[in-house]
Amino acid sequence: MKTYRIRDEIVQYRFGEPLNTHSVVLDGKAIEKRELDYFQFKAADSNFQLQYKMDKEDIVWGLGENQRGMNKRGGIYVSYCMDDPHHTPDKKSLYGAHNFFVVDGTESFGIYIDFPGRVTFDVGFSHKDVLSIELVGKDADLYIIKGVNLAQIVRNFLMLIGKSYVPPKWAFGYQQSRWSYPDRKTVEEIAESFESYDMPCDAIYLDIDYMESYKNFTIDKEKFPNFQQFVENMKERGLRLIPIIDAGVKIDEGYKVYDEGIEKGYFCTDQNGKPFVGAVWPGRVHFPDFLNPEARKWFGEKYRELTDYGIEGFWNDMNEPAIFYTKRGLDHAIQQAKDSENTNLDIHSFFSLQEAFIGLSNHLKDYQSFYHDIEGKKVNHNQVHNLYGYYMTKAAAEGLEEINPNKRFLLFSRASSIGMHRYGGIWTGDNHSWWEHILLNLKMLPSLNMCGFLYIGADTGGFSGDTNAQMLIRWMQLSLFTPLFRNHSAMGTRQQEPFAFDEESVDIMRGLLQLRYKCIPYIYSEYMKAALKGDMYFAPLAFAYSDKISRRIEDQLLVGESLMIAPIYEENAVGRTVWLPEEMLLWYFESDEGEKYRILPQGFHYIEGNLDRPYIFIRKNKLFLMGNSGKNVEELNAEILHIIGFIPEQGSYFYYDDDGMSKDYLKGIHDELNIIIENKKDGYSIQVEKNGNPEVKEIQFEIVNGWGTLEKKTVQIF
Amino acid sequence: MKTYRIRDEIVQYRFGEPLNTHSVVLDGKAIEKRELDYFQFKAADSNFQLQYKMDKEDIVWGLGENQRGMNKRGGIYVSYCMDDPHHTPDKKSLYGAHNFFVVDGTESFGIYIDFPGRVTFDVGFSHKDVLSIELVGKDADLYIIKGVNLAQIVRNFLMLIGKSYVPPKWAFGYQQSRWSYPDRKTVEEIAESFESYDMPCDAIYLDIDYMESYKNFTIDKEKFPNFQQFVENMKERGLRLIPIIDAGVKIDEGYKVYDEGIEKGYFCTDQNGKPFVGAVWPGRVHFPDFLNPEARKWFGEKYRELTDYGIEGFWNDMNEPAIFYTKRGLDHAIQQAKDSENTNLDIHSFFSLQEAFIGLSNHLKDYQSFYHDIEGKKVNHNQVHNLYGYYMTKAAAEGLEEINPNKRFLLFSRASSIGMHRYGGIWTGDNHSWWEHILLNLKMLPSLNMCGFLYIGADTGGFSGDTNAQMLIRWMQLSLFTPLFRNHSAMGTRQQEPFAFDEESVDIMRGLLQLRYKCIPYIYSEYMKAALKGDMYFAPLAFAYSDKISRRIEDQLLVGESLMIAPIYEENAVGRTVWLPEEMLLWYFESDEGEKYRILPQGFHYIEGNLDRPYIFIRKNKLFLMGNSGKNVEELNAEILHIIGFIPEQGSYFYYDDDGMSKDYLKGIHDELNIIIENKKDGYSIQVEKNGNPEVKEIQFEIVNGWGTLEKKTVQIF
C-alpha cells in the first residue's frame, strides 16, 4: 500500500498497480502512513475486503444509482453496470457503478473506491452493524475523504473528481420520448400536438427505430425521409431531435462503421484476437473498444454524421454493454432444448431449461470472454466492465468537442461510473410505471448528486408498463425540478404524452409543463452554481439540518439553496405529512381556489395537495425565482423575474445566468444579479447588484414576513 | 335478467343461466325490476360489461387479494387465480378471485359478481372516473348490496356469503415454515432451537420435500422415518406439523391416488376425454376434478392418510391450478429452439424464442384445453377457473369433517374465491422480502376481510429473496395481529427463523413472539366475534371514522374493536407519522426505558418506534386484553387477564373464549366475560359479568383516564 495526501481532507491509498480510470482529477504527494483509516483490511488470493463496524445510529449516504433508501443501510449493492429492466427492490446492480459513500455518525467520512471491476457493498445486510466492501481484484485506489460536515465531505469529493457536465440551457426544458416514434410523420404529429395543446416542449427523442437496421449513425431514409430538412423544420418549430446511439456496431459488410472498425482493429476481441460477437438490437454486433484511445477518437468523430444534419443532442444507450445473447449461450440453451425433447422433464430439469433461456442476457461468462486493448495490453473486459459506458460517453463528448469546441451538446448515458459525470448526464434507465418508482426516483437524486452526476432524471411516467393520468401527474410534480425532465415509455405500453389522457388531467399536465418553464431561472441558476462550485443540487434534509428527524426523512428533498420539496407519491392521496426542520413558507403555485401560502412552524404537518395544486416550501430567509412560461426555453422572456421570498429577517440570492449555449461559462463569462433583502422597521429594503448583462429588466417581489403578511415590490434593473 | 330480493338491502340480478358456485348462502324471492341499479349494462356476443361513473371523491374498497391501495381506484384487476411469484405493483392477478367491492361516495353500495370465469375490473385506470367491469361469459349472478354505512354494507355481504372458517385456537400461535426443512432431523433441530432460544411456537411446516417424489398423501420414509412417532414426539414438545398438499397428482402407476383417480375417472379430461396432463413439481400430473362432487369426496377422504398419523392441519397449494408446463407448450418451445439453431436471430425472433420458454407456465391455452364434469356436463376449465382452489379446499374441509366431525382442523389455501372463506383461510402466496411487501400485506388484510376471509396472513419476512433482521422485525410487528402468523421462506434464501440473526435482533424477535402470545386473548376474542357475527377483524379507518383524512389513510388499521395499529414499514425508520381520527392512548409494550404511554389528541403525530419498542393505539373508551406468554397456545395460562383501558368516560368489552378445538361454538357454547367500566367521580367502577366457564380468575386493570393518570385495579372473577 502506498499513501498520498491530496488535500488535508483527502488521503489516497494505493493497492497494487491500479489502472488509471481518470475518474479523479487531483494528484497527491506521497506520505508515510501504514494503516487505512476506519477500515479493517483483509486481502485474499484474488480480491480484498474492507470492513467497518457501524454504530447503531450511523447512516450511510451515497452509492448513486441504486435501490433502497437514501440511507443505504440494510442492503447489498454490487457495482457492476447491468442492463436489468426489472428494477424490483431486491436488485443489487442497476446501470451505474458509483463507488462513493459517506458514513454519517460518531465518525463521519467518505470513501471512494476507484476500481473498474466488480465491487460488493454489504451495508449492514448480513450483520446489521457491519459494513463490508469486497473488490474482485487486488489493484485499486481508495480515497478517504473528510470534512467538517456531510456537505463538506461531499464537496471535497466533488473537488477530487472534477466539475460536472453542463448541458445547453434548452436541455432544461421538457422533453418527450417514446420507444419509438416510428417515422417522421409521427414525430411531426407529436410536435403538432404540443403546439395545439399549448404545451411547451424543447425536444423529441428518436429511439432505435430511426436507424437503418439499428446501425449507429445511419438514418432509415424511408421512415425519416429528407432528414436534414426534417431536423431544420423541427428546429424552426422550436424542437430539437435527440437520436439514440447504441454501443454495439452491427456486423454488416459495406456498413462504414463496421468496415472501418474491422479494418482498424477498433473492436473488442475474443481470446483468439478476433472481434468479439454479441447480439443486441441489430442481431450480431461487435463492441467498439472505448478503452483504446484511438478507437474512442474514431467512434467520437462518428457523431459528426448526425451533427452535420443539425443534431445537437444524443443519448448513449446499451453501453453496460448490454448483451442480449451470444452464440455460446444460445447454442448451449438450444442444445439443452434439443436434449429435453420427448423426456418427462422433472421440475429441476424444467427450471434448468427455462433458466438457460431466461439467463442468456448479460451473462458473466460473456463479459469474461472478451478483451480490451489498453496501452497495448490485452485486458479482460470483466476487470474493467464499469468503464465501458463511461468511456463511450467520453468518446462522444470528446468527439463533439472536436466537432464544435465551444458548443454545449446535450449528452447523457445509461451506463456510467464516476468520472463520466464530467462528460455527460444520465437517465436512470428502464424503470416502470409503478408508484414505488416515483419514490425510488426521488431517493436516487441526491445519491447521484453526491457521486458527481448533476444532469439527471428518470423516465417520467415510467418506461415499462402502463401509467395512469394520476401517476403521471404526480411524477411530473417531482420531475418539475429534475434537471432532465423527460417523459419516455416503452413499446406496447399506453401512450404517455401529457395530452394522451382525459381533459381534466391534460389541463393539469399543461399547467405543470408551463410551471416547469417558469421555474427554469431558478433551476438553471442553481444547477450552474452547483456545477461550477462542485456542490449538490438535490440534497437530503440531513445535509442542511442536523436534528434527529431530518436525518431520517427520505421522501423530501432540498432543491438548490431556497427550496424544499415533498411530492406526493401514493395513489389516490390528497395530501401527505411533511417534516419541517424549521419554519418555512408553504407556497401553492395554483391559487384559483383556497389558500396561496402559509407559514408553517417546525414540526410535522399534513399538507393538502390535490392533483391540481402543486406546492413547494420556501426556506426561511431565502428567495425563490420564477420567470414566465413560453413555447420553449429559447423563447422564454427573461426580462421580468418574479421572486417569492420568505424573509422574517434578511436574505440574499445570487442569480446566475449565461448564454446557455457556449462553454464561455468555463472562462467565468456569465451574468449575475446579487439580490439582498432586509426586513426593516419601515418595510423591506432591497438591493440588486448586477454583473455582466443579465436580460432581467424588472424584478417583481412577493415577500412574506414572519407574520405572514405578503408585501409586493417591483424593482427595475438598470 | 331475473331479479330477486334477498333482504331489503340485497338484490340479486341473474343473467343467463349461471352455474351455482355455492358462494352465496341466502336465497331470494323473485321481484319485478327492469334495470340494474347504479350500473350501465352492455352485452356483447360472448361477454358483458358494466359501467359506473365515479364521482371525483369516490373511493372503491375491496377486491380482496390484489395489488395497489386499499382504495382500488387507479388500477386494473383481473380475477383469474394465478400462480405468479413476482408480486410487482403492476400485476393484475394474484392467487385469489375476490369479486366484491364497495363504492364509497355520494352513492355507497357493494357489488358482488358471482361468476367463476375471468372478470376484469378497470377502476378508473383507462379513464379516471369510469369504473368498468367485464365478464368473459354471459351467465352470472350479480348482487347489489346496500347498507347505512360502509361497515353495514360489508356485514350485509358477509351475511349473504355465510360465516367464515374458524381454525383451532393453537393456529393463532406462531408458526415456522421453510421450503423446505428437508428431513426429520432438521425439523427436530428447528424445534430445539425454538426451545433453547425460549421462543414460543405452535407449528412447523412441511413443504413439498416431505413427500415421496412430490406425491400427495405419501411420506418420504427415508427423510422422515417413523412418521407417526415423529408427529407424536413433536406434539409432546408442543409443536404440530403442518404438511402441504398440492393439487396435481403424479402420474405414476402403482401410486394409489393415481390409480384410483384413473379407475374412477376423477381427473380433469382433455378434449378427447382422456385425463389432462400438466406438469408441476412431480413432473407430469393429472388434476383431480374438484368440481365433481364424487371426485371431491374421494380426494377429501385422502387427508385421512395424514390425520391417521396425528396430523391436524394442512395447507393446500398450487391449486390455481399452477401448471409449470404442458407438452403442447414445451414441444412448441423446443421446436422454436431447434428452428433457431445456427440462424442470426434478430431481436424480434430472439425475444420470441425467449418468451416461448418464459411463458410456458400457467398458459391460457392450457387452461382452455381441459374439462370438468359438472353434473354430467363437460365444462371447459377456463369458464370455471376461479373455483378450482376453492373446491379443492372444500374437498379437504368436507373430508376432514367426515374424519372428525366436531374437530377444528387448520386449513388454508393459496388459490381462493369467495365461498371458500367458509372452508379455510388463505395465505397471500409467494411474496418477496421487500419492504414494499410489508405495506402490501397490510393493505390486503382489510380487503380480504371484506370478502369473507378472516384467517389470513402473509409469509412474514417474505418468501422469495433475502430478508435482513430489521425487515423481519418490522414485518413481525405487523404480523403480531394477523390471525395467521407464519414465517416462511424459499429454497436458496437466507435462513429466516427468528433465531437466525445477530443476538440483539434475536432478543427483539423473542420479545415479539412472546408479545404475540400475550395478545392471543384479544386476537382470539375479536376473531371469534367477527366470525360469529359476520364482521371484519381488520378495518380501514374509514370504516369507523368519516373524516376526510381517515378516508385516505392506507397504512394504519383498526384491529378488532379496541385497537388501531400503525406499523413501521420503511427501512431504517425510527418512527413514523400516524393519523389519529380521535383522541387515543399510545401504548408501548416495552417500557424498560422511555415512556410507557401517552394520550394523543386528534391529529397527525410523529411516533417514535425503535425496533425494540412496538406500540399500539387504544381507542377511546375501549379496552385491550392481554394474557401471559407461554411455550405455545395450549400452555397459555388464562387465569389472569391483563386489561389496558383508555377510559375518559366509560367503556365495555365483551370477552369471548371457547374450548378452541371443537365446533361446539357453532351451537353457541362458549365462555364470556362482560366487562363494564365507568369513570366515576370517586374512581372507576368495574363490573364483570360471567357466562359459561371462562378460565379467567383475576383481571388486572391498568386504566388511563382523560387526564393521563393511570389507575391499577384487580378484580377477582368468581
PDB file of C-alpha atoms in Angstrom, chain B residues 172-342:
ATOM      1  CA  PHE B 172     -53.265 -18.353  16.435  1.00  0.00           C
ATOM      2  CA  GLY B 173     -49.823 -19.208  17.755  1.00  0.00           C
ATOM      3  CA  TYR B 174     -46.626 -18.519  15.850  1.00  0.00           C
ATOM      4  CA  GLN B 175     -45.818 -20.924  13.028  1.00  0.00           C
ATOM      5  CA  GLN B 176     -42.496 -21.631  11.360  1.00  0.00           C
ATOM      6  CA  SER B 177     -42.043 -22.745   7.798  1.00  0.00           C
ATOM      7  CA  ARG B 178     -39.449 -23.074   5.069  1.00  0.00           C
ATOM      8  CA  TRP B 179     -39.258 -24.590   1.633  1.00  0.00           C
ATOM      9  CA  SER B 180     -38.104 -26.981   2.883  1.00  0.00           C
ATOM     10  CA  TYR B 181     -36.953 -28.408   6.148  1.00  0.00           C
ATOM     11  CA  PRO B 182     -35.661 -31.387   4.216  1.00  0.00           C
ATOM     12  CA  ASP B 183     -35.754 -34.110   6.824  1.00  0.00           C
ATOM     13  CA  ARG B 184     -36.843 -35.120  10.282  1.00  0.00           C
ATOM     14  CA  LYS B 185     -33.521 -34.206  11.798  1.00  0.00           C
ATOM     15  CA  THR B 186     -33.710 -30.645  10.544  1.00  0.00           C
ATOM     16  CA  VAL B 187     -37.258 -30.228  11.812  1.00  0.00           C
ATOM     17  CA  GLU B 188     -36.156 -31.520  15.196  1.00  0.00           C
ATOM     18  CA  GLU B 189     -33.268 -29.083  15.237  1.00  0.00           C
ATOM     19  CA  ILE B 190     -35.630 -26.242  14.452  1.00  0.00           C
ATOM     20  CA  ALA B 191     -37.850 -27.358  17.331  1.00  0.00           C
ATOM     21  CA  GLU B 192     -34.841 -27.487  19.625  1.00  0.00           C
ATOM     22  CA  SER B 193     -33.823 -24.005  18.599  1.00  0.00           C
ATOM     23  CA  PHE B 194     -37.221 -22.619  19.492  1.00  0.00           C
ATOM     24  CA  GLU B 195     -36.853 -24.263  22.881  1.00  0.00           C
ATOM     25  CA  SER B 196     -33.283 -23.203  23.521  1.00  0.00           C
ATOM     26  CA  TYR B 197     -33.954 -19.661  22.373  1.00  0.00           C
ATOM     27  CA  ASP B 198     -37.034 -19.562  24.585  1.00  0.00           C
ATOM     28  CA  MET B 199     -39.230 -18.650  21.654  1.00  0.00           C
ATOM     29  CA  PRO B 200     -42.832 -19.798  21.660  1.00  0.00           C
ATOM     30  CA  CYS B 201     -44.073 -21.668  18.603  1.00  0.00           C
ATOM     31  CA  ASP B 202     -47.085 -23.814  17.770  1.00  0.00           C
ATOM     32  CA  ALA B 203     -46.364 -25.393  14.438  1.00  0.00           C
ATOM     33  CA  ILE B 204     -43.649 -26.322  11.986  1.00  0.00           C
ATOM     34  CA  TYR B 205     -44.441 -26.730   8.320  1.00  0.00           C
ATOM     35  CA  LEU B 206     -43.548 -29.499   5.947  1.00  0.00           C
ATOM     36  CA  ASP B 207     -43.140 -28.173   2.441  1.00  0.00           C
ATOM     37  CA  ILE B 208     -43.106 -30.370  -0.674  1.00  0.00           C
ATOM     38  CA  ASP B 209     -39.998 -32.338   0.210  1.00  0.00           C
ATOM     39  CA  TYR B 210     -41.656 -34.405   2.927  1.00  0.00           C
ATOM     40  CA  MET B 211     -43.436 -36.340   0.205  1.00  0.00           C
ATOM     41  CA  GLU B 212     -42.102 -39.222  -1.788  1.00  0.00           C
ATOM     42  CA  SER B 213     -41.473 -37.726  -5.253  1.00  0.00           C
ATOM     43  CA  TYR B 214     -43.981 -34.963  -4.558  1.00  0.00           C
ATOM     44  CA  LYS B 215     -46.836 -37.449  -4.380  1.00  0.00           C
ATOM     45  CA  ASN B 216     -49.734 -36.180  -2.299  1.00  0.00           C
ATOM     46  CA  PHE B 217     -50.565 -38.180   0.845  1.00  0.00           C
ATOM     47  CA  THR B 218     -47.239 -40.013   0.844  1.00  0.00           C
ATOM     48  CA  ILE B 219     -44.261 -39.624   3.182  1.00  0.00           C
ATOM     49  CA  ASP B 220     -40.653 -39.878   2.143  1.00  0.00           C
ATOM     50  CA  LYS B 221     -39.717 -42.549   4.639  1.00  0.00           C
ATOM     51  CA  GLU B 222     -36.009 -42.108   4.240  1.00  0.00           C
ATOM     52  CA  LYS B 223     -36.001 -38.477   5.108  1.00  0.00           C
ATOM     53  CA  PHE B 224     -38.887 -38.716   7.563  1.00  0.00           C
ATOM     54  CA  PRO B 225     -38.560 -42.139   9.149  1.00  0.00           C
ATOM     55  CA  ASN B 226     -41.199 -43.351  11.556  1.00  0.00           C
ATOM     56  CA  PHE B 227     -43.539 -40.540  10.735  1.00  0.00           C
ATOM     57  CA  GLN B 228     -46.206 -41.397  13.281  1.00  0.00           C
ATOM     58  CA  GLN B 229     -43.736 -41.346  16.124  1.00  0.00           C
ATOM     59  CA  PHE B 230     -42.257 -38.151  14.748  1.00  0.00           C
ATOM     60  CA  VAL B 231     -45.673 -36.450  14.756  1.00  0.00           C
ATOM     61  CA  GLU B 232     -46.287 -37.677  18.302  1.00  0.00           C
ATOM     62  CA  ASN B 233     -42.883 -36.587  19.565  1.00  0.00           C
ATOM     63  CA  MET B 234     -43.327 -33.162  18.116  1.00  0.00           C
ATOM     64  CA  LYS B 235     -46.749 -32.877  19.682  1.00  0.00           C
ATOM     65  CA  GLU B 236     -45.313 -33.828  23.034  1.00  0.00           C
ATOM     66  CA  ARG B 237     -42.940 -30.939  22.575  1.00  0.00           C
ATOM     67  CA  GLY B 238     -45.948 -28.750  21.913  1.00  0.00           C
ATOM     68  CA  LEU B 239     -45.493 -28.485  18.166  1.00  0.00           C
ATOM     69  CA  ARG B 240     -47.797 -29.539  15.373  1.00  0.00           C
ATOM     70  CA  LEU B 241     -46.559 -30.492  11.939  1.00  0.00           C
ATOM     71  CA  ILE B 242     -48.415 -28.976   9.011  1.00  0.00           C
ATOM     72  CA  PRO B 243     -47.895 -30.766   5.698  1.00  0.00           C
ATOM     73  CA  ILE B 244     -48.548 -29.222   2.299  1.00  0.00           C
ATOM     74  CA  ILE B 245     -50.964 -30.779  -0.186  1.00  0.00           C
ATOM     75  CA  ASP B 246     -50.667 -29.898  -3.874  1.00  0.00           C
ATOM     76  CA  ALA B 247     -53.402 -30.015  -6.442  1.00  0.00           C
ATOM     77  CA  GLY B 248     -51.660 -32.163  -9.051  1.00  0.00           C
ATOM     78  CA  VAL B 249     -51.491 -35.950  -8.729  1.00  0.00           C
ATOM     79  CA  LYS B 250     -48.339 -37.535 -10.073  1.00  0.00           C
ATOM     80  CA  ILE B 251     -48.787 -39.881 -12.998  1.00  0.00           C
ATOM     81  CA  ASP B 252     -47.249 -42.987 -11.547  1.00  0.00           C
ATOM     82  CA  GLU B 253     -48.678 -46.444 -11.889  1.00  0.00           C
ATOM     83  CA  GLY B 254     -48.854 -48.205  -8.571  1.00  0.00           C
ATOM     84  CA  TYR B 255     -49.347 -44.929  -6.712  1.00  0.00           C
ATOM     85  CA  LYS B 256     -52.720 -45.410  -5.107  1.00  0.00           C
ATOM     86  CA  VAL B 257     -54.099 -41.924  -5.587  1.00  0.00           C
ATOM     87  CA  TYR B 258     -53.199 -42.005  -9.235  1.00  0.00           C
ATOM     88  CA  ASP B 259     -54.560 -45.495  -9.793  1.00  0.00           C
ATOM     89  CA  GLU B 260     -57.847 -44.760  -8.063  1.00  0.00           C
ATOM     90  CA  GLY B 261     -58.289 -41.452  -9.843  1.00  0.00           C
ATOM     91  CA  ILE B 262     -57.780 -43.141 -13.203  1.00  0.00           C
ATOM     92  CA  GLU B 263     -60.003 -46.037 -12.347  1.00  0.00           C
ATOM     93  CA  LYS B 264     -62.854 -43.856 -11.180  1.00  0.00           C
ATOM     94  CA  GLY B 265     -62.438 -41.146 -13.773  1.00  0.00           C
ATOM     95  CA  TYR B 266     -61.878 -38.441 -11.187  1.00  0.00           C
ATOM     96  CA  PHE B 267     -59.355 -36.393 -13.119  1.00  0.00           C
ATOM     97  CA  CYS B 268     -59.998 -33.443 -15.392  1.00  0.00           C
ATOM     98  CA  THR B 269     -60.052 -34.521 -19.004  1.00  0.00           C
ATOM     99  CA  ASP B 270     -58.774 -33.183 -22.276  1.00  0.00           C
ATOM    100  CA  GLN B 271     -60.964 -32.650 -25.288  1.00  0.00           C
ATOM    101  CA  ASN B 272     -60.713 -36.338 -26.174  1.00  0.00           C
ATOM    102  CA  GLY B 273     -61.938 -37.340 -22.748  1.00  0.00           C
ATOM    103  CA  LYS B 274     -58.535 -38.568 -21.615  1.00  0.00           C
ATOM    104  CA  PRO B 275     -57.064 -37.354 -18.332  1.00  0.00           C
ATOM    105  CA  PHE B 276     -55.467 -33.985 -18.935  1.00  0.00           C
ATOM    106  CA  VAL B 277     -51.694 -33.876 -18.440  1.00  0.00           C
ATOM    107  CA  GLY B 278     -49.876 -30.904 -16.957  1.00  0.00           C
ATOM    108  CA  ALA B 279     -46.512 -30.732 -15.261  1.00  0.00           C
ATOM    109  CA  VAL B 280     -45.890 -29.413 -11.783  1.00  0.00           C
ATOM    110  CA  TRP B 281     -43.461 -30.406  -9.008  1.00  0.00           C
ATOM    111  CA  PRO B 282     -43.632 -34.147  -9.671  1.00  0.00           C
ATOM    112  CA  GLY B 283     -43.281 -33.643 -13.428  1.00  0.00           C
ATOM    113  CA  ARG B 284     -46.371 -34.889 -15.256  1.00  0.00           C
ATOM    114  CA  VAL B 285     -49.598 -34.908 -13.283  1.00  0.00           C
ATOM    115  CA  HIS B 286     -53.355 -35.163 -13.594  1.00  0.00           C
ATOM    116  CA  PHE B 287     -55.625 -32.684 -11.874  1.00  0.00           C
ATOM    117  CA  PRO B 288     -58.439 -34.026  -9.688  1.00  0.00           C
ATOM    118  CA  ASP B 289     -61.795 -32.705 -10.821  1.00  0.00           C
ATOM    119  CA  PHE B 290     -62.792 -30.999  -7.597  1.00  0.00           C
ATOM    120  CA  LEU B 291     -65.927 -29.681  -9.276  1.00  0.00           C
ATOM    121  CA  ASN B 292     -67.254 -33.205  -9.493  1.00  0.00           C
ATOM    122  CA  PRO B 293     -68.784 -33.985  -6.057  1.00  0.00           C
ATOM    123  CA  GLU B 294     -67.669 -37.610  -6.142  1.00  0.00           C
ATOM    124  CA  ALA B 295     -64.108 -36.728  -7.015  1.00  0.00           C
ATOM    125  CA  ARG B 296     -64.175 -34.095  -4.312  1.00  0.00           C
ATOM    126  CA  LYS B 297     -65.360 -36.603  -1.727  1.00  0.00           C
ATOM    127  CA  TRP B 298     -62.709 -39.073  -2.825  1.00  0.00           C
ATOM    128  CA  PHE B 299     -59.888 -36.542  -2.585  1.00  0.00           C
ATOM    129  CA  GLY B 300     -61.142 -35.165   0.720  1.00  0.00           C
ATOM    130  CA  GLU B 301     -61.056 -38.580   2.281  1.00  0.00           C
ATOM    131  CA  LYS B 302     -57.430 -38.954   1.294  1.00  0.00           C
ATOM    132  CA  TYR B 303     -56.465 -36.475   4.005  1.00  0.00           C
ATOM    133  CA  ARG B 304     -57.103 -39.347   6.385  1.00  0.00           C
ATOM    134  CA  GLU B 305     -53.754 -40.794   5.290  1.00  0.00           C
ATOM    135  CA  LEU B 306     -52.162 -37.968   7.231  1.00  0.00           C
ATOM    136  CA  THR B 307     -54.675 -37.412  10.019  1.00  0.00           C
ATOM    137  CA  ASP B 308     -54.111 -41.053  10.893  1.00  0.00           C
ATOM    138  CA  TYR B 309     -50.547 -40.085  11.717  1.00  0.00           C
ATOM    139  CA  GLY B 310     -51.888 -37.425  14.049  1.00  0.00           C
ATOM    140  CA  ILE B 311     -51.705 -34.509  11.634  1.00  0.00           C
ATOM    141  CA  GLU B 312     -54.167 -31.720  12.499  1.00  0.00           C
ATOM    142  CA  GLY B 313     -53.543 -29.086   9.871  1.00  0.00           C
ATOM    143  CA  PHE B 314     -52.891 -28.652   6.152  1.00  0.00           C
ATOM    144  CA  TRP B 315     -52.052 -26.031   3.590  1.00  0.00           C
ATOM    145  CA  ASN B 316     -53.388 -26.567   0.095  1.00  0.00           C
ATOM    146  CA  ASP B 317     -51.030 -25.263  -2.540  1.00  0.00           C
ATOM    147  CA  MET B 318     -50.659 -24.992  -6.324  1.00  0.00           C
ATOM    148  CA  ASN B 319     -54.419 -25.018  -6.687  1.00  0.00           C
ATOM    149  CA  GLU B 320     -54.981 -22.177  -9.144  1.00  0.00           C
ATOM    150  CA  PRO B 321     -54.068 -24.759 -10.537  1.00  0.00           C
ATOM    151  CA  ALA B 322     -50.443 -23.876 -11.260  1.00  0.00           C
ATOM    152  CA  ILE B 323     -49.165 -25.575 -14.412  1.00  0.00           C
ATOM    153  CA  PHE B 324     -45.435 -25.276 -14.954  1.00  0.00           C
ATOM    154  CA  TYR B 325     -45.713 -26.571 -18.489  1.00  0.00           C
ATOM    155  CA  THR B 326     -47.654 -28.868 -20.750  1.00  0.00           C
ATOM    156  CA  LYS B 327     -46.465 -30.965 -23.633  1.00  0.00           C
ATOM    157  CA  ARG B 328     -48.178 -28.529 -26.001  1.00  0.00           C
ATOM    158  CA  GLY B 329     -46.184 -25.551 -24.789  1.00  0.00           C
ATOM    159  CA  LEU B 330     -42.917 -27.378 -24.302  1.00  0.00           C
ATOM    160  CA  ASP B 331     -42.978 -29.053 -27.727  1.00  0.00           C
ATOM    161  CA  HIS B 332     -43.697 -25.723 -29.317  1.00  0.00           C
ATOM    162  CA  ALA B 333     -40.848 -24.011 -27.478  1.00  0.00           C
ATOM    163  CA  ILE B 334     -38.386 -26.805 -28.240  1.00  0.00           C
ATOM    164  CA  GLN B 335     -39.359 -26.715 -31.896  1.00  0.00           C
ATOM    165  CA  GLN B 336     -38.760 -22.988 -31.958  1.00  0.00           C
ATOM    166  CA  ALA B 337     -35.349 -23.555 -30.356  1.00  0.00           C
ATOM    167  CA  LYS B 338     -34.464 -26.158 -32.991  1.00  0.00           C
ATOM    168  CA  ASP B 339     -35.562 -23.807 -35.770  1.00  0.00           C
ATOM    169  CA  SER B 340     -33.352 -21.115 -34.326  1.00  0.00           C
ATOM    170  CA  GLU B 341     -30.188 -23.142 -34.459  1.00  0.00           C
ATOM    171  CA  ASN B 342     -27.424 -21.562 -36.482  1.00  0.00           C
TER     172      ASN B 342
END
